[in-house]
CSV table of C-alpha atoms in Angstrom, one decimal:
chain,number,residue,atom,x,y,z
A,4,MET,CA,0.0,0.0,0.0
A,5,GLY,CA,3.0,2.3,0.1
A,6,ASN,CA,3.1,5.5,2.2
A,7,TYR,CA,-0.4,5.3,3.8
A,8,SER,CA,-2.7,3.3,6.0
A,9,LEU,CA,-6.5,2.9,5.9
A,10,VAL,CA,-8.0,3.1,9.3
A,11,CYS,CA,-11.7,2.6,10.1
A,12,ARG,CA,-13.4,5.6,11.8
A,13,SER,CA,-15.8,3.2,13.7
A,14,CYS,CA,-13.8,0.2,14.9
A,15,GLY,CA,-10.2,1.6,14.5
A,16,GLU,CA,-9.0,-1.4,12.6
A,17,ARG,CA,-6.2,-1.0,10.0
A,18,CYS,CA,-6.8,-2.5,6.7
A,19,GLU,CA,-4.2,-4.9,5.3
A,20,GLY,CA,-4.9,-3.8,1.7
A,21,ASP,CA,-6.9,-1.3,-0.3
A,22,ALA,CA,-10.6,-1.2,0.4
A,23,TYR,CA,-13.5,1.3,-0.1
A,24,ARG,CA,-15.1,0.4,3.3
A,25,CYS,CA,-13.8,-1.3,6.5
A,26,PRO,CA,-13.8,-5.1,5.8
A,27,SER,CA,-14.7,-5.8,9.4
A,28,CYS,CA,-17.6,-3.5,10.2
A,29,GLY,CA,-18.3,-1.6,7.0
A,30,GLY,CA,-17.3,1.7,8.5
A,31,ILE,CA,-15.8,4.7,6.7
A,32,LEU,CA,-12.1,4.6,6.2
A,33,ASN,CA,-9.6,7.4,6.9
A,34,THR,CA,-6.1,7.7,5.5
A,35,GLU,CA,-3.1,8.1,7.7
A,36,TYR,CA,0.5,9.0,6.7
A,37,PRO,CA,3.8,8.6,8.5
A,38,PHE,CA,5.6,11.9,9.2
A,39,ASP,CA,8.9,10.4,10.2
A,40,ARG,CA,10.6,11.6,7.0
A,41,ARG,CA,10.1,15.2,7.9
A,42,ASP,CA,12.9,16.7,5.7
A,43,ALA,CA,11.9,14.7,2.7
A,44,LEU,CA,8.2,15.7,3.1
A,45,CYS,CA,9.1,19.4,3.6
A,46,SER,CA,11.3,19.3,0.5
A,47,ALA,CA,8.4,17.8,-1.5
A,48,LEU,CA,6.1,20.6,-0.5
A,49,ARG,CA,8.6,23.3,-1.1
A,50,ASN,CA,9.8,22.1,-4.5
A,51,ALA,CA,6.5,20.9,-6.0
A,52,ARG,CA,5.8,22.1,-9.5
A,53,GLN,CA,2.8,20.0,-10.4
A,54,TYR,CA,-0.1,18.2,-8.7
A,55,TRP,CA,1.4,14.8,-8.6
A,56,ASP,CA,4.6,16.1,-6.9
A,57,TYR,CA,2.4,15.8,-3.8
A,58,GLU,CA,2.3,12.1,-4.2
A,59,PRO,CA,3.7,11.4,-0.6
A,60,PHE,CA,0.5,12.9,0.7
A,61,PHE,CA,-1.9,10.9,-1.5
A,62,PRO,CA,-3.2,7.3,-0.9
A,63,ILE,CA,-1.6,5.8,-4.0
A,64,GLY,CA,1.6,4.0,-4.6
A,65,ARG,CA,4.4,5.1,-6.8
A,66,GLU,CA,4.1,2.1,-9.0
A,67,CYS,CA,0.5,3.0,-9.8
A,68,GLU,CA,-0.1,4.5,-13.3
A,69,LYS,CA,-1.3,8.1,-12.9
A,70,VAL,CA,-4.3,9.3,-14.8
A,71,THR,CA,-3.6,13.0,-15.2
A,72,MET,CA,-4.5,15.9,-17.4
A,73,GLY,CA,-2.5,18.8,-15.8
A,74,GLU,CA,-4.9,19.3,-12.9
A,75,GLY,CA,-4.0,21.4,-9.9
A,76,PHE,CA,-1.6,24.3,-9.5
A,77,THR,CA,-4.3,26.8,-10.2
A,78,PRO,CA,-3.5,30.4,-9.5
A,79,LEU,CA,-3.9,32.2,-6.2
A,80,VAL,CA,-5.1,35.6,-7.5
A,81,PRO,CA,-4.7,38.8,-5.4
A,82,ALA,CA,-8.0,40.7,-5.4
A,83,PRO,CA,-7.2,44.2,-4.2
A,84,GLY,CA,-10.4,45.7,-5.8
A,85,ILE,CA,-12.5,43.4,-3.6
A,86,ALA,CA,-10.4,44.1,-0.6
A,87,ARG,CA,-11.0,47.8,-1.0
A,88,ALA,CA,-14.8,47.3,-1.7
A,89,PHE,CA,-15.1,45.2,1.5
A,90,GLY,CA,-12.8,47.4,3.6
A,91,ILE,CA,-10.3,44.7,4.6
A,92,ARG,CA,-6.5,44.5,4.5
A,93,GLN,CA,-6.1,41.7,1.9
A,94,MET,CA,-8.2,39.4,-0.3
A,95,SER,CA,-7.1,36.6,-2.6
A,96,VAL,CA,-9.0,34.1,-4.7
A,97,LYS,CA,-7.9,30.5,-5.4
A,98,ASN,CA,-9.3,30.0,-8.9
A,99,GLU,CA,-10.1,26.3,-9.3
A,100,GLY,CA,-12.2,27.0,-12.4
A,101,LEU,CA,-8.9,26.7,-14.4
A,102,ASN,CA,-8.7,22.9,-13.9
A,103,PRO,CA,-9.1,20.8,-17.1
A,104,THR,CA,-12.9,20.3,-16.8
A,105,GLY,CA,-13.5,23.6,-15.0
A,106,THR,CA,-13.7,22.6,-11.3
A,107,PHE,CA,-11.6,21.3,-8.4
A,108,LYS,CA,-13.2,17.9,-8.9
A,109,ASP,CA,-10.5,17.1,-11.4
A,110,ARG,CA,-8.1,16.7,-8.4
A,111,CYS,CA,-10.4,14.1,-6.9
A,112,MET,CA,-10.8,12.2,-10.1
A,113,SER,CA,-7.2,12.1,-11.0
A,114,ILE,CA,-6.6,10.1,-7.8
A,115,SER,CA,-9.9,8.1,-7.9
A,116,ILE,CA,-9.6,6.9,-11.5
A,117,SER,CA,-5.9,6.1,-11.0
A,118,LYS,CA,-6.8,4.0,-8.1
A,119,ALA,CA,-9.8,2.4,-9.8
A,120,LYS,CA,-7.6,1.5,-12.8
A,121,ALA,CA,-4.9,0.0,-10.5
A,122,LEU,CA,-7.6,-2.1,-8.8
A,123,GLY,CA,-8.8,-3.4,-12.2
A,124,ALA,CA,-12.2,-1.7,-12.3
A,125,SER,CA,-14.3,-2.7,-15.3
A,126,ALA,CA,-16.5,0.4,-14.9
A,127,VAL,CA,-16.9,3.3,-12.6
A,128,VAL,CA,-20.1,5.1,-11.4
A,129,ILE,CA,-20.8,8.4,-9.7
A,130,GLY,CA,-23.7,10.5,-8.4
A,131,SER,CA,-23.2,14.1,-9.0
A,132,ALA,CA,-24.7,17.6,-9.4
A,133,GLY,CA,-22.7,17.9,-12.6
A,134,ASN,CA,-19.1,18.9,-11.8
A,135,ALA,CA,-17.8,15.7,-10.3
A,136,GLY,CA,-19.7,13.8,-13.1
A,137,ALA,CA,-17.9,15.7,-15.8
A,138,ALA,CA,-14.5,15.2,-14.1
A,139,ALA,CA,-15.2,11.4,-13.7
A,140,ALA,CA,-16.3,11.1,-17.3
A,141,ALA,CA,-13.2,12.9,-18.6
A,142,TYR,CA,-10.7,11.0,-16.5
A,143,ALA,CA,-12.4,7.7,-17.1
A,144,ALA,CA,-12.2,8.4,-20.8
A,145,ARG,CA,-8.5,9.1,-20.4
A,146,ALA,CA,-8.1,5.8,-18.6
A,147,GLY,CA,-10.2,3.8,-21.0
A,148,ILE,CA,-12.8,2.8,-18.4
A,149,PRO,CA,-16.6,2.9,-18.9
A,150,CYS,CA,-18.3,5.5,-16.8
A,151,TYR,CA,-21.9,5.8,-15.6
A,152,VAL,CA,-23.0,9.2,-14.2
A,153,MET,CA,-26.3,9.8,-12.4
A,154,VAL,CA,-27.4,13.4,-12.0
A,155,PRO,CA,-30.6,15.1,-10.9
A,156,ALA,CA,-33.1,15.4,-13.8
A,157,SER,CA,-33.1,19.2,-13.1
A,158,THR,CA,-29.4,19.5,-13.9
A,159,PRO,CA,-28.8,22.4,-16.3
A,160,PRO,CA,-28.4,21.0,-19.9
A,161,GLU,CA,-24.9,22.4,-20.4
A,162,ARG,CA,-23.6,20.4,-17.5
A,163,VAL,CA,-25.2,17.2,-18.9
A,164,ALA,CA,-23.8,17.9,-22.3
A,165,GLN,CA,-20.3,18.2,-21.0
A,166,ILE,CA,-20.5,14.9,-19.3
A,167,GLN,CA,-22.0,13.3,-22.5
A,168,LEU,CA,-19.2,14.8,-24.6
A,169,TYR,CA,-16.6,12.8,-22.6
A,170,GLY,CA,-18.5,9.6,-23.6
A,171,ALA,CA,-20.1,8.8,-20.2
A,172,ARG,CA,-23.4,7.0,-19.9
A,173,VAL,CA,-25.6,9.6,-18.3
A,174,ILE,CA,-28.8,8.7,-16.4
A,175,LEU,CA,-31.2,11.5,-15.1
A,176,VAL,CA,-32.7,10.8,-11.7
A,177,ARG,CA,-35.9,12.4,-10.5
A,178,GLY,CA,-34.5,13.7,-7.2
A,179,SER,CA,-31.6,15.6,-5.6
A,180,VAL,CA,-27.9,14.7,-5.9
A,181,THR,CA,-28.2,13.0,-2.5
A,182,ASP,CA,-30.9,10.8,-4.0
A,183,CYS,CA,-28.6,10.0,-6.9
A,184,ILE,CA,-25.9,8.9,-4.5
A,185,ASP,CA,-28.3,6.9,-2.4
A,186,LEU,CA,-29.6,5.1,-5.5
A,187,ILE,CA,-26.1,4.2,-6.7
A,188,ALA,CA,-25.3,2.8,-3.2
A,189,ARG,CA,-28.1,0.2,-3.7
A,190,VAL,CA,-26.9,-1.2,-6.9
A,191,TYR,CA,-23.2,-0.6,-7.5
A,192,ARG,CA,-21.8,-3.7,-5.8
A,193,GLU,CA,-24.0,-6.1,-7.6
A,194,ARG,CA,-23.1,-4.6,-11.0
A,195,GLY,CA,-19.3,-4.7,-10.1
A,196,TRP,CA,-18.9,-0.9,-10.5
A,197,HIS,CA,-16.3,1.1,-8.6
A,198,ASN,CA,-18.1,3.9,-6.9
A,199,VAL,CA,-16.1,7.1,-7.4
A,200,THR,CA,-18.6,9.5,-5.8
A,201,THR,CA,-16.7,12.2,-4.1
A,202,ALA,CA,-17.6,11.3,-0.5
A,203,SER,CA,-15.4,9.4,2.0
A,204,ALA,CA,-18.3,7.0,2.8
A,205,TYR,CA,-18.0,5.6,-0.8
A,206,ASN,CA,-14.5,6.5,-1.8
A,207,PRO,CA,-11.8,7.2,0.8
A,208,PHE,CA,-9.0,7.5,-1.8
A,209,GLN,CA,-10.2,10.9,-3.2
A,210,ALA,CA,-10.6,12.5,0.3
A,211,ASP,CA,-7.0,13.8,0.4
A,212,SER,CA,-7.0,15.3,-3.0
A,213,GLU,CA,-8.1,18.7,-1.8
A,214,LYS,CA,-5.2,18.9,0.7
A,215,ALA,CA,-3.1,20.1,-2.3
A,216,ILE,CA,-5.2,23.3,-2.5
A,217,ALA,CA,-3.8,24.2,0.9
A,218,TYR,CA,-0.3,23.2,-0.1
A,219,GLU,CA,-0.5,25.4,-3.2
A,220,MET,CA,-2.0,28.4,-1.5
A,221,ALA,CA,0.7,28.3,1.2
A,222,LYS,CA,3.5,28.0,-1.3
A,223,ALA,CA,2.1,30.8,-3.5
A,224,SER,CA,1.8,33.2,-0.5
A,225,GLY,CA,5.2,32.6,0.8
A,226,TRP,CA,3.9,30.2,3.5
A,227,GLU,CA,1.6,32.9,5.0
A,228,VAL,CA,-1.9,31.8,6.0
A,229,PRO,CA,-5.1,33.9,5.6
A,230,ASP,CA,-7.0,34.8,8.7
A,231,TRP,CA,-10.2,33.5,7.1
A,232,LEU,CA,-10.7,30.9,4.4
A,233,PHE,CA,-14.1,30.8,2.7
A,234,VAL,CA,-15.0,27.5,1.0
A,235,PRO,CA,-18.4,26.4,-0.5
A,236,ILE,CA,-20.0,23.3,1.0
A,237,GLY,CA,-21.9,20.8,-1.1
A,238,GLY,CA,-20.8,17.4,0.1
A,239,GLY,CA,-18.3,19.1,2.5
A,240,GLY,CA,-15.2,17.2,1.5
A,241,ILE,CA,-13.3,20.1,0.0
A,242,LEU,CA,-13.5,22.2,3.2
A,243,SER,CA,-12.3,19.4,5.4
A,244,GLY,CA,-9.7,18.4,2.9
A,245,ILE,CA,-8.2,21.9,2.7
A,246,TYR,CA,-8.1,22.1,6.5
A,247,ARG,CA,-6.3,18.8,6.7
A,248,GLY,CA,-3.8,20.2,4.2
A,249,TYR,CA,-3.1,23.1,6.5
A,250,LEU,CA,-2.8,20.8,9.4
A,251,ASP,CA,-0.1,18.9,7.5
A,252,LEU,CA,1.8,22.1,6.9
A,253,PHE,CA,1.4,23.2,10.5
A,254,ARG,CA,2.6,19.8,11.8
A,255,LEU,CA,5.7,20.0,9.5
A,256,GLY,CA,6.4,23.6,10.7
A,257,LEU,CA,6.0,25.2,7.3
A,258,VAL,CA,3.2,27.5,8.5
A,259,LYS,CA,2.8,29.2,11.9
A,260,LYS,CA,-1.0,29.2,12.2
A,261,LEU,CA,-4.2,27.7,10.8
A,262,PRO,CA,-6.9,29.6,9.0
A,263,ARG,CA,-10.4,30.0,10.4
A,264,MET,CA,-12.6,28.0,8.0
A,265,VAL,CA,-15.9,29.4,6.8
A,266,GLY,CA,-18.3,27.0,5.1
A,267,THR,CA,-20.7,28.8,2.7
A,268,GLN,CA,-24.1,27.6,1.4
A,269,GLU,CA,-27.2,29.0,-0.3
A,270,GLU,CA,-30.2,29.6,1.9
A,271,GLY,CA,-32.3,27.1,0.1
A,272,CYS,CA,-29.9,24.2,0.9
A,273,CYS,CA,-27.8,24.8,4.0
A,274,ALA,CA,-27.7,21.8,6.3
A,275,VAL,CA,-24.3,22.6,7.7
A,276,VAL,CA,-25.2,26.2,8.3
A,277,ASN,CA,-28.3,25.1,10.1
A,278,ALA,CA,-26.3,22.7,12.3
A,279,PHE,CA,-23.7,25.4,13.1
A,280,ARG,CA,-26.2,28.0,14.1
A,281,ALA,CA,-28.0,25.5,16.3
A,282,GLY,CA,-24.7,24.5,17.9
A,283,ARG,CA,-25.2,20.9,17.0
A,284,LYS,CA,-22.5,18.2,17.0
A,285,PRO,CA,-21.1,17.2,13.6
A,286,THR,CA,-23.0,14.0,13.9
A,287,GLN,CA,-26.3,15.9,14.2
A,288,ILE,CA,-26.5,17.5,10.8
A,289,GLU,CA,-30.1,17.1,9.4
A,290,ARG,CA,-31.1,16.5,5.8
A,291,VAL,CA,-32.7,19.5,4.0
A,292,GLU,CA,-36.1,18.7,2.6
A,293,ASN,CA,-36.8,20.1,-0.9
A,294,PRO,CA,-33.5,21.9,-1.6
A,295,ALA,CA,-33.8,25.0,-3.7
A,296,GLY,CA,-31.7,27.8,-5.2
A,297,ILE,CA,-29.4,28.7,-8.1
A,298,ALA,CA,-26.2,27.2,-6.7
A,299,VAL,CA,-26.9,23.7,-8.2
A,300,ALA,CA,-23.3,22.5,-7.7
A,301,ILE,CA,-23.7,22.5,-3.9
A,302,ALA,CA,-27.4,21.6,-3.6
A,303,ASP,CA,-26.6,18.5,-1.5
A,304,ALA,CA,-29.7,17.8,0.7
A,305,TYR,CA,-27.4,15.9,3.0
A,306,PRO,CA,-23.7,16.6,2.8
A,307,LEU,CA,-22.0,13.2,3.1
A,308,ASP,CA,-18.8,14.8,4.3
A,309,GLY,CA,-20.6,17.4,6.3
A,310,GLU,CA,-19.5,15.8,9.6
A,311,THR,CA,-15.8,16.4,8.9
A,312,ALA,CA,-16.5,19.8,7.4
A,313,LEU,CA,-18.4,21.0,10.5
A,314,GLN,CA,-15.7,19.6,12.8
A,315,ALA,CA,-13.0,21.5,10.8
A,316,ILE,CA,-15.1,24.7,11.2
A,317,TYR,CA,-15.4,24.1,15.0
A,318,ASP,CA,-11.7,23.1,15.4
A,319,SER,CA,-10.4,26.2,13.5
A,320,GLY,CA,-12.6,28.7,15.3
A,321,GLY,CA,-14.5,29.4,12.1
A,322,CYS,CA,-18.1,29.6,11.2
A,323,SER,CA,-20.7,28.7,8.5
A,324,GLU,CA,-22.9,31.3,6.7
A,325,SER,CA,-25.7,31.1,4.1
A,326,VAL,CA,-26.5,33.7,1.5
A,327,SER,CA,-29.5,34.4,-0.8
A,328,SER,CA,-29.7,33.9,-4.5
A,329,ALA,CA,-29.6,37.7,-5.0
A,330,GLU,CA,-26.5,38.0,-2.9
A,331,ILE,CA,-24.8,35.2,-4.9
A,332,LEU,CA,-25.6,37.0,-8.2
A,333,GLU,CA,-24.3,40.3,-6.8
A,334,ALA,CA,-21.1,38.7,-5.7
A,335,GLN,CA,-20.6,36.9,-9.0
A,336,ARG,CA,-20.9,40.2,-10.9
A,337,LEU,CA,-18.7,42.0,-8.5
A,338,LEU,CA,-15.9,39.4,-8.8
A,339,GLY,CA,-16.2,39.5,-12.6
A,340,ARG,CA,-16.2,43.3,-13.1
A,341,THR,CA,-13.6,44.0,-10.3
A,342,GLU,CA,-11.1,41.1,-10.7
A,343,GLY,CA,-11.9,39.5,-14.1
A,344,ILE,CA,-12.8,36.1,-12.6
A,345,PHE,CA,-16.0,34.4,-13.7
A,346,ALA,CA,-17.1,32.1,-10.9
A,347,GLU,CA,-20.0,29.7,-10.9
A,348,ALA,CA,-22.9,30.5,-8.6
A,349,ALA,CA,-21.8,27.9,-6.0
A,350,SER,CA,-18.4,29.5,-5.8
A,351,SER,CA,-19.8,33.0,-5.5
A,352,THR,CA,-21.3,32.0,-2.2
A,353,THR,CA,-17.8,32.5,-0.7
A,354,LEU,CA,-17.5,36.2,-1.8
A,355,ALA,CA,-21.1,36.9,-0.8
A,356,ALA,CA,-20.6,35.4,2.7
A,357,ALA,CA,-17.3,37.3,3.1
A,358,LYS,CA,-19.2,40.5,2.4
A,359,LYS,CA,-21.9,39.5,4.9
A,360,LEU,CA,-19.5,38.6,7.7
A,361,ARG,CA,-17.6,41.9,7.1
A,362,GLU,CA,-20.8,43.9,7.5
A,363,LYS,CA,-21.6,41.9,10.7
A,364,GLY,CA,-18.2,42.8,12.1
A,365,VAL,CA,-17.1,39.1,12.2
A,366,VAL,CA,-14.3,39.8,9.7
A,367,GLN,CA,-12.3,42.8,10.8
A,368,ALA,CA,-10.7,45.5,8.7
A,369,GLY,CA,-7.2,44.3,9.4
A,370,ASP,CA,-7.9,40.7,8.5
A,371,SER,CA,-6.7,38.8,5.4
A,372,VAL,CA,-9.3,36.7,3.6
A,373,ALA,CA,-9.1,34.0,0.9
A,374,CYS,CA,-12.0,32.6,-1.1
A,375,VAL,CA,-11.9,29.3,-3.0
A,376,VAL,CA,-13.6,29.6,-6.4
A,377,THR,CA,-14.4,25.9,-6.9
A,378,GLY,CA,-15.7,26.1,-10.4
A,379,SER,CA,-15.9,28.2,-13.6
A,380,GLY,CA,-18.9,30.4,-14.4
A,381,LEU,CA,-18.8,28.8,-17.8
A,382,LYS,CA,-20.6,25.9,-16.1
A,383,ASP,CA,-23.6,28.2,-15.5
A,384,LEU,CA,-23.8,30.2,-18.7
A,385,GLN,CA,-27.6,30.1,-19.0
A,386,LEU,CA,-27.9,31.3,-15.4
A,387,ALA,CA,-25.6,34.2,-16.1
A,388,ALA,CA,-27.3,35.1,-19.3
A,389,ARG,CA,-30.7,35.2,-17.7
A,390,HIS,CA,-29.6,37.8,-15.2
A,391,MET,CA,-27.6,40.1,-17.5
A,392,PRO,CA,-29.2,43.0,-19.4
A,393,ARG,CA,-29.5,42.8,-23.2
A,394,PRO,CA,-26.6,44.8,-24.8
A,395,ALA,CA,-27.4,47.9,-26.8
A,396,GLU,CA,-28.1,47.3,-30.5
A,397,VAL,CA,-27.3,49.8,-33.3
A,398,GLU,CA,-27.5,50.1,-37.0
A,399,ILE,CA,-24.3,50.4,-39.1
A,400,ASP,CA,-24.3,54.1,-38.3
A,401,PRO,CA,-21.4,56.0,-36.7
A,402,ALA,CA,-23.7,58.7,-35.3
A,403,GLN,CA,-25.9,56.2,-33.6
A,404,LEU,CA,-22.9,54.3,-32.3
A,405,ASN,CA,-21.5,57.5,-30.8
A,406,ARG,CA,-24.8,58.3,-29.1
A,407,VAL,CA,-24.9,54.9,-27.5
A,408,VAL,CA,-21.3,55.1,-26.4
A,409,ASP,CA,-21.8,58.6,-24.9
A,410,GLY,CA,-24.7,57.3,-23.0
A,411,MET,CA,-22.7,54.4,-21.6
A,412,GLU,CA,-19.9,56.7,-20.5
A,413,ALA,CA,-22.4,59.1,-18.8
A,414,ALA,CA,-23.9,56.2,-16.9
A,415,VAL,CA,-20.5,55.2,-15.3
């Protein structure tokens, strides 16, 4: 198994080989890594130039063939215009929309599909709101493995089309993304599929993929850590994964503090926010009935990794905040016109929540803030088009053109 161990959360047993669930009790598996080679690990983190340079921190052996398309090492973009608008010392944006299929899910699938191929998978299956499905389809195509993707029937057609373009076999499910995942859980074993759904309960191997976001952010910022780190919560795995990455860096002495984690959700589907506000334990997150909103990428009625996400929020002294559809659209436009970044609606919850917490006085003027944009706004083109005004239309007439341009300049 190489540089990692799989340990059951429930019974504590260590697996002798690779498994998706605990062979003894069926519990969820966590990965553990030895930190005895401190100098070598620090050197790997300092000198990394591509995603798979972080292999010592991934649950995959060196002998395994890597299925990769240049994922990771996305830019950490300074956002001084947003910082001024919010009245804070510093703002930066980690733009995961520049991954090969447009979201951070490519990190997960590079590891998941590599592992599935190494384990001899004849086919893979995933339940998704669209982003993870596209990533699974693309990386499965790269690996030459058949891929089945189940998405809610309400999924925007451009998301479904992207998945189909990669050759996956798409099935529309009349329900939420949580329903898709639950349905797969009832059939995947009997069909011999490898379940690459991005939740630790079904696939422990992908859970450490998001740690690299923390490694990259720290390296790009000269090993400085933001005071507040805003991350969207759908399933919850990315927030807890990033926090584990910062814990690795702290344990190795490469950073001097940990960020306060803020999990962001839309008001119509905010199970983690509800639990945080009620002061519930991570094990007491309740499913949202009839999820609604525009942030379809994070519309998980029950976040399968919500427990670890909420624990990371508590442990870091952070919080969880929800925002309205109107606040999301305002934040999306602000990020675009101020910093030139087109974020999907789900990602725009981070900026909207940062603004909200600044206005509440939770985020202070002297604080540094980072927002993770988990996906490209190109995923939501129909949504963006519906909420933008129709551009001015002119005849082929210079005088008319000048009148329109003069009006635009006067309106600024």
